[in-house]
């Protein structure tokens, strides 16, 4: 079984608009370690004081995962990584003609010298060393082999085949990795696949099949431009499609993904494979009927496997089985004839609007059955008004709050308050927790809360 190196904290932090705090990085490192990741790439220590602070802190945590620093082939940067106490260092220097000539303005010979010097230094200081020929997939093959073998000769124990601009296709990458492996001295091989054409996961799987033994991932696939191989997609594809017994705690995947959504402010498309909102949501009558009889009919694996739940949508496409299962949930019995009437009413509303809430279904059921079916707990709705500290960038706070449990709507406003939030929660205890949580976001100066007594112009109650 190939290993995983997760680089959410290095490549992921290179995503436009993303910056993690030291605390967020510590928390994510611990989650990834608990999940079972073998190597965590933690960043370039020379990029900023906070990155350096985090690296020095995380190495002391004694995680099971190896901590990998990432540096350019610059002596000072390697020295800094050594000084931070990382287990491994990854040294990268581009090898394609376009990078060497136009970006680095460096000859091929000088590039080899720099790589050899940096690898040797790190090795002499007791670190395990990876060398990454950046843009490897657009590099002249003979030169690629020459510089990698020089790095291995100097002590590198891993080579990362970087598809830096994501131009590979699975069959081509398979052949390339295989040929690289046969031409290199014995060494571990990583694959680092960018997702510019949406092929990162497929290419990574092909690379492993060809003999690489470590895949680079990020949570939610974040990274430069359109990111790299998504952790959840890769791991679940390996487990389900390749039928591999994995040692990772797959049940943590949804939770890890949601945490990264929250701290990046980058929210997933509902259509995102594996962890997207729709991954286990069933809509048409034919599908919901099938899933209610046997989930395997329309689910390639169970939602429980990644720690999430199935959702059945009730709208104008809905069939009898789905409506019946919703009514069963509330202990409401309806005859076949009554059920058909209820569905007829649901289809009527469904033509007018996109979302039908559970309370709508219950209202309809009550009308059709002629009695008060259930009393729905109304919960607590409130408007929270937030003031921020003067120097704070409002959007960065909004991003952190937007995804918290119970937050339904968020507005950045003019006037005395900076942010207005509409929240909907089960009870006052939950409301208190949310307020505490919001108050702990750096930059939030004060909150004031207005509990909603009545709502007009929208549907009251929980959504489906
Ligand atoms: C970058 C470098 C890198 C390095 C990958 C690796 C790439 O472009 O910032 O070290 O394996 O994609 O080439 O992320
Ligand atoms: Cu990259």
JSON list of C-alpha atoms in Angstrom, two decimals, residues 20-226:
[
{"chain": "A", "resi": 20, "resn": "UNK", "atom": "CA", "xyz": [-4.05, 29.47, 8.32]},
{"chain": "A", "resi": 21, "resn": "UNK", "atom": "CA", "xyz": [-3.30, 30.50, 11.89]},
{"chain": "A", "resi": 22, "resn": "UNK", "atom": "CA", "xyz": [-0.78, 28.51, 13.93]},
{"chain": "A", "resi": 23, "resn": "UNK", "atom": "CA", "xyz": [-3.65, 27.10, 16.02]},
{"chain": "A", "resi": 24, "resn": "UNK", "atom": "CA", "xyz": [-5.57, 25.99, 12.93]},
{"chain": "A", "resi": 25, "resn": "UNK", "atom": "CA", "xyz": [-2.46, 24.31, 11.57]},
{"chain": "A", "resi": 26, "resn": "UNK", "atom": "CA", "xyz": [-1.84, 22.52, 14.85]},
{"chain": "A", "resi": 27, "resn": "UNK", "atom": "CA", "xyz": [-5.41, 21.28, 14.95]},
{"chain": "A", "resi": 28, "resn": "UNK", "atom": "CA", "xyz": [-5.34, 20.08, 11.35]},
{"chain": "A", "resi": 29, "resn": "UNK", "atom": "CA", "xyz": [-1.98, 18.33, 11.84]},
{"chain": "A", "resi": 30, "resn": "UNK", "atom": "CA", "xyz": [-3.42, 16.41, 14.78]},
{"chain": "A", "resi": 31, "resn": "UNK", "atom": "CA", "xyz": [-6.51, 15.47, 12.79]},
{"chain": "A", "resi": 32, "resn": "UNK", "atom": "CA", "xyz": [-4.41, 14.25, 9.85]},
{"chain": "A", "resi": 33, "resn": "UNK", "atom": "CA", "xyz": [-2.19, 12.30, 12.22]},
{"chain": "A", "resi": 34, "resn": "UNK", "atom": "CA", "xyz": [-5.19, 10.66, 13.86]},
{"chain": "A", "resi": 35, "resn": "UNK", "atom": "CA", "xyz": [-6.55, 9.84, 10.41]},
{"chain": "A", "resi": 36, "resn": "UNK", "atom": "CA", "xyz": [-3.30, 7.96, 9.75]},
{"chain": "A", "resi": 37, "resn": "UNK", "atom": "CA", "xyz": [-1.42, 10.11, 7.22]},
{"chain": "A", "resi": 38, "resn": "UNK", "atom": "CA", "xyz": [2.23, 9.02, 7.03]},
{"chain": "A", "resi": 39, "resn": "UNK", "atom": "CA", "xyz": [3.84, 12.34, 6.11]},
{"chain": "A", "resi": 40, "resn": "UNK", "atom": "CA", "xyz": [2.64, 15.89, 6.72]},
{"chain": "A", "resi": 41, "resn": "UNK", "atom": "CA", "xyz": [4.27, 18.62, 4.66]},
{"chain": "A", "resi": 42, "resn": "UNK", "atom": "CA", "xyz": [4.25, 21.68, 6.86]},
{"chain": "A", "resi": 43, "resn": "UNK", "atom": "CA", "xyz": [5.48, 24.57, 4.74]},
{"chain": "A", "resi": 44, "resn": "UNK", "atom": "CA", "xyz": [8.54, 26.64, 3.83]},
{"chain": "A", "resi": 45, "resn": "UNK", "atom": "CA", "xyz": [10.05, 27.82, 7.13]},
{"chain": "A", "resi": 46, "resn": "UNK", "atom": "CA", "xyz": [11.62, 30.85, 5.47]},
{"chain": "A", "resi": 47, "resn": "UNK", "atom": "CA", "xyz": [8.37, 32.24, 4.02]},
{"chain": "A", "resi": 48, "resn": "UNK", "atom": "CA", "xyz": [7.05, 33.88, 7.19]},
{"chain": "A", "resi": 49, "resn": "UNK", "atom": "CA", "xyz": [7.69, 34.01, 10.94]},
{"chain": "A", "resi": 50, "resn": "UNK", "atom": "CA", "xyz": [4.32, 32.37, 11.65]},
{"chain": "A", "resi": 51, "resn": "UNK", "atom": "CA", "xyz": [5.10, 29.44, 9.36]},
{"chain": "A", "resi": 52, "resn": "UNK", "atom": "CA", "xyz": [8.44, 29.00, 11.09]},
{"chain": "A", "resi": 53, "resn": "UNK", "atom": "CA", "xyz": [6.75, 29.25, 14.51]},
{"chain": "A", "resi": 54, "resn": "UNK", "atom": "CA", "xyz": [4.26, 26.55, 13.52]},
{"chain": "A", "resi": 55, "resn": "UNK", "atom": "CA", "xyz": [6.95, 24.20, 12.21]},
{"chain": "A", "resi": 56, "resn": "UNK", "atom": "CA", "xyz": [9.00, 24.54, 15.38]},
{"chain": "A", "resi": 57, "resn": "UNK", "atom": "CA", "xyz": [5.86, 23.82, 17.40]},
{"chain": "A", "resi": 58, "resn": "UNK", "atom": "CA", "xyz": [4.53, 20.86, 15.43]},
{"chain": "A", "resi": 59, "resn": "UNK", "atom": "CA", "xyz": [7.86, 18.98, 15.49]},
{"chain": "A", "resi": 60, "resn": "UNK", "atom": "CA", "xyz": [7.59, 18.93, 19.29]},
{"chain": "A", "resi": 61, "resn": "UNK", "atom": "CA", "xyz": [4.14, 17.32, 19.15]},
{"chain": "A", "resi": 62, "resn": "UNK", "atom": "CA", "xyz": [5.63, 13.87, 18.57]},
{"chain": "A", "resi": 63, "resn": "UNK", "atom": "CA", "xyz": [3.05, 12.89, 15.97]},
{"chain": "A", "resi": 64, "resn": "UNK", "atom": "CA", "xyz": [3.21, 9.50, 14.31]},
{"chain": "A", "resi": 65, "resn": "UNK", "atom": "CA", "xyz": [3.45, 11.18, 10.93]},
{"chain": "A", "resi": 66, "resn": "UNK", "atom": "CA", "xyz": [6.83, 12.37, 9.65]},
{"chain": "A", "resi": 67, "resn": "UNK", "atom": "CA", "xyz": [7.06, 16.15, 9.48]},
{"chain": "A", "resi": 68, "resn": "UNK", "atom": "CA", "xyz": [8.32, 17.38, 6.13]},
{"chain": "A", "resi": 69, "resn": "UNK", "atom": "CA", "xyz": [9.69, 20.89, 5.53]},
{"chain": "A", "resi": 70, "resn": "UNK", "atom": "CA", "xyz": [9.65, 22.20, 1.94]},
{"chain": "A", "resi": 71, "resn": "UNK", "atom": "CA", "xyz": [12.43, 24.45, 0.66]},
{"chain": "A", "resi": 72, "resn": "UNK", "atom": "CA", "xyz": [14.01, 25.75, -2.53]},
{"chain": "A", "resi": 73, "resn": "UNK", "atom": "CA", "xyz": [17.47, 24.47, -3.45]},
{"chain": "A", "resi": 74, "resn": "UNK", "atom": "CA", "xyz": [19.01, 27.33, -1.52]},
{"chain": "A", "resi": 75, "resn": "UNK", "atom": "CA", "xyz": [21.52, 26.51, 1.22]},
{"chain": "A", "resi": 76, "resn": "UNK", "atom": "CA", "xyz": [20.10, 29.04, 3.71]},
{"chain": "A", "resi": 77, "resn": "UNK", "atom": "CA", "xyz": [16.62, 27.57, 3.38]},
{"chain": "A", "resi": 78, "resn": "UNK", "atom": "CA", "xyz": [17.88, 24.03, 3.91]},
{"chain": "A", "resi": 79, "resn": "UNK", "atom": "CA", "xyz": [19.80, 25.21, 6.98]},
{"chain": "A", "resi": 80, "resn": "UNK", "atom": "CA", "xyz": [16.64, 26.74, 8.36]},
{"chain": "A", "resi": 81, "resn": "UNK", "atom": "CA", "xyz": [14.68, 23.50, 7.85]},
{"chain": "A", "resi": 82, "resn": "UNK", "atom": "CA", "xyz": [17.42, 21.56, 9.63]},
{"chain": "A", "resi": 83, "resn": "UNK", "atom": "CA", "xyz": [17.35, 24.06, 12.48]},
{"chain": "A", "resi": 84, "resn": "UNK", "atom": "CA", "xyz": [13.55, 23.73, 12.82]},
{"chain": "A", "resi": 85, "resn": "UNK", "atom": "CA", "xyz": [13.97, 20.04, 13.63]},
{"chain": "A", "resi": 86, "resn": "UNK", "atom": "CA", "xyz": [11.86, 18.50, 10.85]},
{"chain": "A", "resi": 87, "resn": "UNK", "atom": "CA", "xyz": [12.14, 14.76, 10.14]},
{"chain": "A", "resi": 88, "resn": "UNK", "atom": "CA", "xyz": [12.45, 15.24, 6.42]},
{"chain": "A", "resi": 89, "resn": "UNK", "atom": "CA", "xyz": [13.18, 18.00, 4.00]},
{"chain": "A", "resi": 90, "resn": "UNK", "atom": "CA", "xyz": [11.85, 18.30, 0.46]},
{"chain": "A", "resi": 91, "resn": "UNK", "atom": "CA", "xyz": [14.12, 20.34, -1.79]},
{"chain": "A", "resi": 92, "resn": "UNK", "atom": "CA", "xyz": [12.65, 21.54, -5.05]},
{"chain": "A", "resi": 93, "resn": "UNK", "atom": "CA", "xyz": [14.29, 22.99, -8.13]},
{"chain": "A", "resi": 94, "resn": "UNK", "atom": "CA", "xyz": [12.64, 23.17, -11.53]},
{"chain": "A", "resi": 95, "resn": "UNK", "atom": "CA", "xyz": [14.12, 21.14, -14.38]},
{"chain": "A", "resi": 96, "resn": "UNK", "atom": "CA", "xyz": [12.09, 21.95, -17.48]},
{"chain": "A", "resi": 97, "resn": "UNK", "atom": "CA", "xyz": [13.72, 24.19, -20.09]},
{"chain": "A", "resi": 98, "resn": "UNK", "atom": "CA", "xyz": [11.08, 26.87, -19.70]},
{"chain": "A", "resi": 99, "resn": "UNK", "atom": "CA", "xyz": [11.58, 27.08, -15.92]},
{"chain": "A", "resi": 100, "resn": "UNK", "atom": "CA", "xyz": [15.38, 26.90, -16.10]},
{"chain": "A", "resi": 101, "resn": "UNK", "atom": "CA", "xyz": [15.72, 29.47, -18.88]},
{"chain": "A", "resi": 102, "resn": "UNK", "atom": "CA", "xyz": [12.90, 31.93, -18.30]},
{"chain": "A", "resi": 103, "resn": "UNK", "atom": "CA", "xyz": [12.25, 31.68, -14.56]},
{"chain": "A", "resi": 104, "resn": "UNK", "atom": "CA", "xyz": [15.50, 30.64, -12.88]},
{"chain": "A", "resi": 105, "resn": "UNK", "atom": "CA", "xyz": [17.92, 31.81, -15.60]},
{"chain": "A", "resi": 106, "resn": "UNK", "atom": "CA", "xyz": [20.10, 28.89, -14.64]},
{"chain": "A", "resi": 107, "resn": "UNK", "atom": "CA", "xyz": [22.04, 26.33, -16.69]},
{"chain": "A", "resi": 108, "resn": "UNK", "atom": "CA", "xyz": [21.34, 22.63, -16.34]},
{"chain": "A", "resi": 109, "resn": "UNK", "atom": "CA", "xyz": [24.80, 22.08, -14.86]},
{"chain": "A", "resi": 110, "resn": "UNK", "atom": "CA", "xyz": [24.37, 24.74, -12.18]},
{"chain": "A", "resi": 111, "resn": "UNK", "atom": "CA", "xyz": [20.97, 23.28, -11.28]},
{"chain": "A", "resi": 112, "resn": "UNK", "atom": "CA", "xyz": [22.57, 19.88, -10.68]},
{"chain": "A", "resi": 113, "resn": "UNK", "atom": "CA", "xyz": [25.31, 21.45, -8.53]},
{"chain": "A", "resi": 114, "resn": "UNK", "atom": "CA", "xyz": [22.78, 23.29, -6.38]},
{"chain": "A", "resi": 115, "resn": "UNK", "atom": "CA", "xyz": [20.63, 20.22, -5.87]},
{"chain": "A", "resi": 116, "resn": "UNK", "atom": "CA", "xyz": [23.61, 18.03, -4.99]},
{"chain": "A", "resi": 117, "resn": "UNK", "atom": "CA", "xyz": [24.97, 20.62, -2.55]},
{"chain": "A", "resi": 118, "resn": "UNK", "atom": "CA", "xyz": [21.62, 21.08, -0.75]},
{"chain": "A", "resi": 119, "resn": "UNK", "atom": "CA", "xyz": [20.79, 17.36, -0.62]},
{"chain": "A", "resi": 120, "resn": "UNK", "atom": "CA", "xyz": [24.23, 16.56, 0.76]},
{"chain": "A", "resi": 121, "resn": "UNK", "atom": "CA", "xyz": [23.97, 19.24, 3.42]},
{"chain": "A", "resi": 122, "resn": "UNK", "atom": "CA", "xyz": [20.58, 18.00, 4.63]},
{"chain": "A", "resi": 123, "resn": "UNK", "atom": "CA", "xyz": [21.70, 14.39, 4.56]},
{"chain": "A", "resi": 124, "resn": "UNK", "atom": "CA", "xyz": [24.87, 15.22, 6.52]},
{"chain": "A", "resi": 125, "resn": "UNK", "atom": "CA", "xyz": [22.64, 16.82, 9.16]},
{"chain": "A", "resi": 126, "resn": "UNK", "atom": "CA", "xyz": [20.67, 13.64, 9.68]},
{"chain": "A", "resi": 127, "resn": "UNK", "atom": "CA", "xyz": [17.54, 14.44, 7.67]},
{"chain": "A", "resi": 128, "resn": "UNK", "atom": "CA", "xyz": [15.77, 12.23, 5.20]},
{"chain": "A", "resi": 129, "resn": "UNK", "atom": "CA", "xyz": [15.75, 14.08, 1.92]},
{"chain": "A", "resi": 130, "resn": "UNK", "atom": "CA", "xyz": [13.34, 14.28, -1.01]},
{"chain": "A", "resi": 131, "resn": "UNK", "atom": "CA", "xyz": [14.28, 16.00, -4.20]},
{"chain": "A", "resi": 132, "resn": "UNK", "atom": "CA", "xyz": [11.50, 17.41, -6.40]},
{"chain": "A", "resi": 133, "resn": "UNK", "atom": "CA", "xyz": [12.27, 18.25, -10.00]},
{"chain": "A", "resi": 134, "resn": "UNK", "atom": "CA", "xyz": [9.55, 20.88, -10.33]},
{"chain": "A", "resi": 135, "resn": "UNK", "atom": "CA", "xyz": [7.74, 20.66, -13.68]},
{"chain": "A", "resi": 136, "resn": "UNK", "atom": "CA", "xyz": [9.16, 17.13, -14.07]},
{"chain": "A", "resi": 137, "resn": "UNK", "atom": "CA", "xyz": [6.46, 16.14, -16.54]},
{"chain": "A", "resi": 138, "resn": "UNK", "atom": "CA", "xyz": [7.62, 18.82, -19.02]},
{"chain": "A", "resi": 139, "resn": "UNK", "atom": "CA", "xyz": [11.32, 18.12, -18.53]},
{"chain": "A", "resi": 140, "resn": "UNK", "atom": "CA", "xyz": [13.65, 16.49, -21.11]},
{"chain": "A", "resi": 141, "resn": "UNK", "atom": "CA", "xyz": [13.68, 12.88, -20.00]},
{"chain": "A", "resi": 142, "resn": "UNK", "atom": "CA", "xyz": [17.45, 12.32, -20.06]},
{"chain": "A", "resi": 143, "resn": "UNK", "atom": "CA", "xyz": [18.10, 15.45, -18.02]},
{"chain": "A", "resi": 144, "resn": "UNK", "atom": "CA", "xyz": [15.37, 14.48, -15.56]},
{"chain": "A", "resi": 145, "resn": "UNK", "atom": "CA", "xyz": [17.07, 11.16, -14.94]},
{"chain": "A", "resi": 146, "resn": "UNK", "atom": "CA", "xyz": [20.51, 12.79, -14.73]},
{"chain": "A", "resi": 147, "resn": "UNK", "atom": "CA", "xyz": [19.55, 15.34, -12.07]},
{"chain": "A", "resi": 148, "resn": "UNK", "atom": "CA", "xyz": [17.48, 12.85, -10.06]},
{"chain": "A", "resi": 149, "resn": "UNK", "atom": "CA", "xyz": [20.28, 10.29, -10.04]},
{"chain": "A", "resi": 150, "resn": "UNK", "atom": "CA", "xyz": [22.70, 13.01, -8.95]},
{"chain": "A", "resi": 151, "resn": "UNK", "atom": "CA", "xyz": [20.32, 13.86, -6.07]},
{"chain": "A", "resi": 152, "resn": "UNK", "atom": "CA", "xyz": [20.05, 10.19, -5.11]},
{"chain": "A", "resi": 153, "resn": "UNK", "atom": "CA", "xyz": [23.84, 9.89, -5.25]},
{"chain": "A", "resi": 154, "resn": "UNK", "atom": "CA", "xyz": [24.07, 12.82, -2.84]},
{"chain": "A", "resi": 155, "resn": "UNK", "atom": "CA", "xyz": [21.71, 11.11, -0.38]},
{"chain": "A", "resi": 156, "resn": "UNK", "atom": "CA", "xyz": [18.11, 11.74, -1.47]},
{"chain": "A", "resi": 157, "resn": "UNK", "atom": "CA", "xyz": [15.89, 8.82, -0.54]},
{"chain": "A", "resi": 158, "resn": "UNK", "atom": "CA", "xyz": [12.79, 10.06, -2.34]},
{"chain": "A", "resi": 159, "resn": "UNK", "atom": "CA", "xyz": [12.09, 11.74, -5.68]},
{"chain": "A", "resi": 160, "resn": "UNK", "atom": "CA", "xyz": [8.82, 13.56, -6.30]},
{"chain": "A", "resi": 161, "resn": "UNK", "atom": "CA", "xyz": [7.53, 13.39, -9.84]},
{"chain": "A", "resi": 162, "resn": "UNK", "atom": "CA", "xyz": [5.79, 16.75, -9.97]},
{"chain": "A", "resi": 163, "resn": "UNK", "atom": "CA", "xyz": [3.12, 17.32, -12.59]},
{"chain": "A", "resi": 164, "resn": "UNK", "atom": "CA", "xyz": [3.33, 20.99, -11.71]},
{"chain": "A", "resi": 165, "resn": "UNK", "atom": "CA", "xyz": [0.86, 22.27, -14.31]},
{"chain": "A", "resi": 166, "resn": "UNK", "atom": "CA", "xyz": [-1.33, 19.17, -14.41]},
{"chain": "A", "resi": 167, "resn": "UNK", "atom": "CA", "xyz": [-0.70, 18.22, -18.03]},
{"chain": "A", "resi": 168, "resn": "UNK", "atom": "CA", "xyz": [-0.55, 14.47, -17.58]},
{"chain": "A", "resi": 169, "resn": "UNK", "atom": "CA", "xyz": [-3.17, 11.86, -18.53]},
{"chain": "A", "resi": 170, "resn": "UNK", "atom": "CA", "xyz": [-3.37, 8.56, -16.67]},
{"chain": "A", "resi": 171, "resn": "UNK", "atom": "CA", "xyz": [-1.97, 6.35, -19.46]},
{"chain": "A", "resi": 172, "resn": "UNK", "atom": "CA", "xyz": [0.88, 8.77, -20.23]},
{"chain": "A", "resi": 173, "resn": "UNK", "atom": "CA", "xyz": [1.74, 9.30, -16.57]},
{"chain": "A", "resi": 174, "resn": "UNK", "atom": "CA", "xyz": [1.68, 5.55, -15.98]},
{"chain": "A", "resi": 175, "resn": "UNK", "atom": "CA", "xyz": [4.33, 5.04, -18.70]},
{"chain": "A", "resi": 176, "resn": "UNK", "atom": "CA", "xyz": [6.39, 8.00, -17.50]},
{"chain": "A", "resi": 177, "resn": "UNK", "atom": "CA", "xyz": [6.51, 6.90, -13.85]},
{"chain": "A", "resi": 178, "resn": "UNK", "atom": "CA", "xyz": [7.35, 3.35, -14.90]},
{"chain": "A", "resi": 179, "resn": "UNK", "atom": "CA", "xyz": [10.21, 4.50, -17.10]},
{"chain": "A", "resi": 180, "resn": "UNK", "atom": "CA", "xyz": [11.49, 6.93, -14.47]},
{"chain": "A", "resi": 181, "resn": "UNK", "atom": "CA", "xyz": [11.49, 4.13, -11.92]},
{"chain": "A", "resi": 182, "resn": "UNK", "atom": "CA", "xyz": [13.48, 1.77, -14.15]},
{"chain": "A", "resi": 183, "resn": "UNK", "atom": "CA", "xyz": [16.06, 4.46, -14.91]},
{"chain": "A", "resi": 184, "resn": "UNK", "atom": "CA", "xyz": [16.63, 5.71, -11.37]},
{"chain": "A", "resi": 185, "resn": "UNK", "atom": "CA", "xyz": [18.82, 4.19, -8.72]},
{"chain": "A", "resi": 186, "resn": "UNK", "atom": "CA", "xyz": [16.66, 2.54, -6.01]},
{"chain": "A", "resi": 187, "resn": "UNK", "atom": "CA", "xyz": [14.59, 5.28, -4.38]},
{"chain": "A", "resi": 188, "resn": "UNK", "atom": "CA", "xyz": [11.09, 6.04, -3.09]},
{"chain": "A", "resi": 189, "resn": "UNK", "atom": "CA", "xyz": [8.90, 7.77, -5.64]},
{"chain": "A", "resi": 190, "resn": "UNK", "atom": "CA", "xyz": [6.23, 10.39, -4.85]},
{"chain": "A", "resi": 191, "resn": "UNK", "atom": "CA", "xyz": [3.62, 11.63, -7.29]},
{"chain": "A", "resi": 192, "resn": "UNK", "atom": "CA", "xyz": [2.45, 15.23, -7.01]},
{"chain": "A", "resi": 193, "resn": "UNK", "atom": "CA", "xyz": [-0.39, 15.84, -9.45]},
{"chain": "A", "resi": 194, "resn": "UNK", "atom": "CA", "xyz": [-1.99, 19.20, -10.13]},
{"chain": "A", "resi": 195, "resn": "UNK", "atom": "CA", "xyz": [-5.61, 19.33, -11.16]},
{"chain": "A", "resi": 196, "resn": "UNK", "atom": "CA", "xyz": [-5.63, 21.82, -14.03]},
{"chain": "A", "resi": 197, "resn": "UNK", "atom": "CA", "xyz": [-7.56, 19.38, -16.24]},
{"chain": "A", "resi": 198, "resn": "UNK", "atom": "CA", "xyz": [-9.42, 17.60, -13.43]},
{"chain": "A", "resi": 199, "resn": "UNK", "atom": "CA", "xyz": [-7.18, 14.55, -13.77]},
{"chain": "A", "resi": 200, "resn": "UNK", "atom": "CA", "xyz": [-5.17, 14.78, -10.55]},
{"chain": "A", "resi": 201, "resn": "UNK", "atom": "CA", "xyz": [-6.80, 11.83, -8.78]},
{"chain": "A", "resi": 202, "resn": "UNK", "atom": "CA", "xyz": [-6.77, 9.65, -11.89]},
{"chain": "A", "resi": 203, "resn": "UNK", "atom": "CA", "xyz": [-3.13, 10.51, -12.59]},
{"chain": "A", "resi": 204, "resn": "UNK", "atom": "CA", "xyz": [-2.13, 9.81, -8.99]},
{"chain": "A", "resi": 205, "resn": "UNK", "atom": "CA", "xyz": [-3.78, 6.40, -9.15]},
{"chain": "A", "resi": 206, "resn": "UNK", "atom": "CA", "xyz": [-1.98, 5.67, -12.41]},
{"chain": "A", "resi": 207, "resn": "UNK", "atom": "CA", "xyz": [1.32, 6.77, -10.87]},
{"chain": "A", "resi": 208, "resn": "UNK", "atom": "CA", "xyz": [0.87, 4.38, -7.96]},
{"chain": "A", "resi": 209, "resn": "UNK", "atom": "CA", "xyz": [-0.06, 1.57, -10.31]},
{"chain": "A", "resi": 210, "resn": "UNK", "atom": "CA", "xyz": [3.19, 2.27, -12.17]},
{"chain": "A", "resi": 211, "resn": "UNK", "atom": "CA", "xyz": [5.29, 1.81, -9.04]},
{"chain": "A", "resi": 212, "resn": "UNK", "atom": "CA", "xyz": [5.31, 5.12, -7.15]},
{"chain": "A", "resi": 213, "resn": "UNK", "atom": "CA", "xyz": [4.89, 4.57, -3.41]},
{"chain": "A", "resi": 214, "resn": "UNK", "atom": "CA", "xyz": [3.61, 7.91, -2.12]},
{"chain": "A", "resi": 215, "resn": "UNK", "atom": "CA", "xyz": [0.82, 10.22, -3.24]},
{"chain": "A", "resi": 216, "resn": "UNK", "atom": "CA", "xyz": [0.59, 13.91, -2.42]},
{"chain": "A", "resi": 217, "resn": "UNK", "atom": "CA", "xyz": [-2.87, 15.12, -1.41]},
{"chain": "A", "resi": 218, "resn": "UNK", "atom": "CA", "xyz": [-4.57, 18.11, 0.12]},
{"chain": "A", "resi": 219, "resn": "UNK", "atom": "CA", "xyz": [-7.86, 18.22, 1.97]},
{"chain": "A", "resi": 220, "resn": "UNK", "atom": "CA", "xyz": [-10.60, 19.35, -0.46]},
{"chain": "A", "resi": 221, "resn": "UNK", "atom": "CA", "xyz": [-7.96, 19.33, -3.22]},
{"chain": "A", "resi": 222, "resn": "UNK", "atom": "CA", "xyz": [-6.83, 22.89, -2.50]},
{"chain": "A", "resi": 223, "resn": "UNK", "atom": "CA", "xyz": [-3.54, 24.28, -3.83]},
{"chain": "A", "resi": 224, "resn": "UNK", "atom": "CA", "xyz": [-2.08, 26.63, -6.44]},
{"chain": "A", "resi": 225, "resn": "UNK", "atom": "CA", "xyz": [-4.61, 27.47, -9.20]},
{"chain": "A", "resi": 226, "resn": "UNK", "atom": "CA", "xyz": [-7.10, 24.57, -9.26]}
]
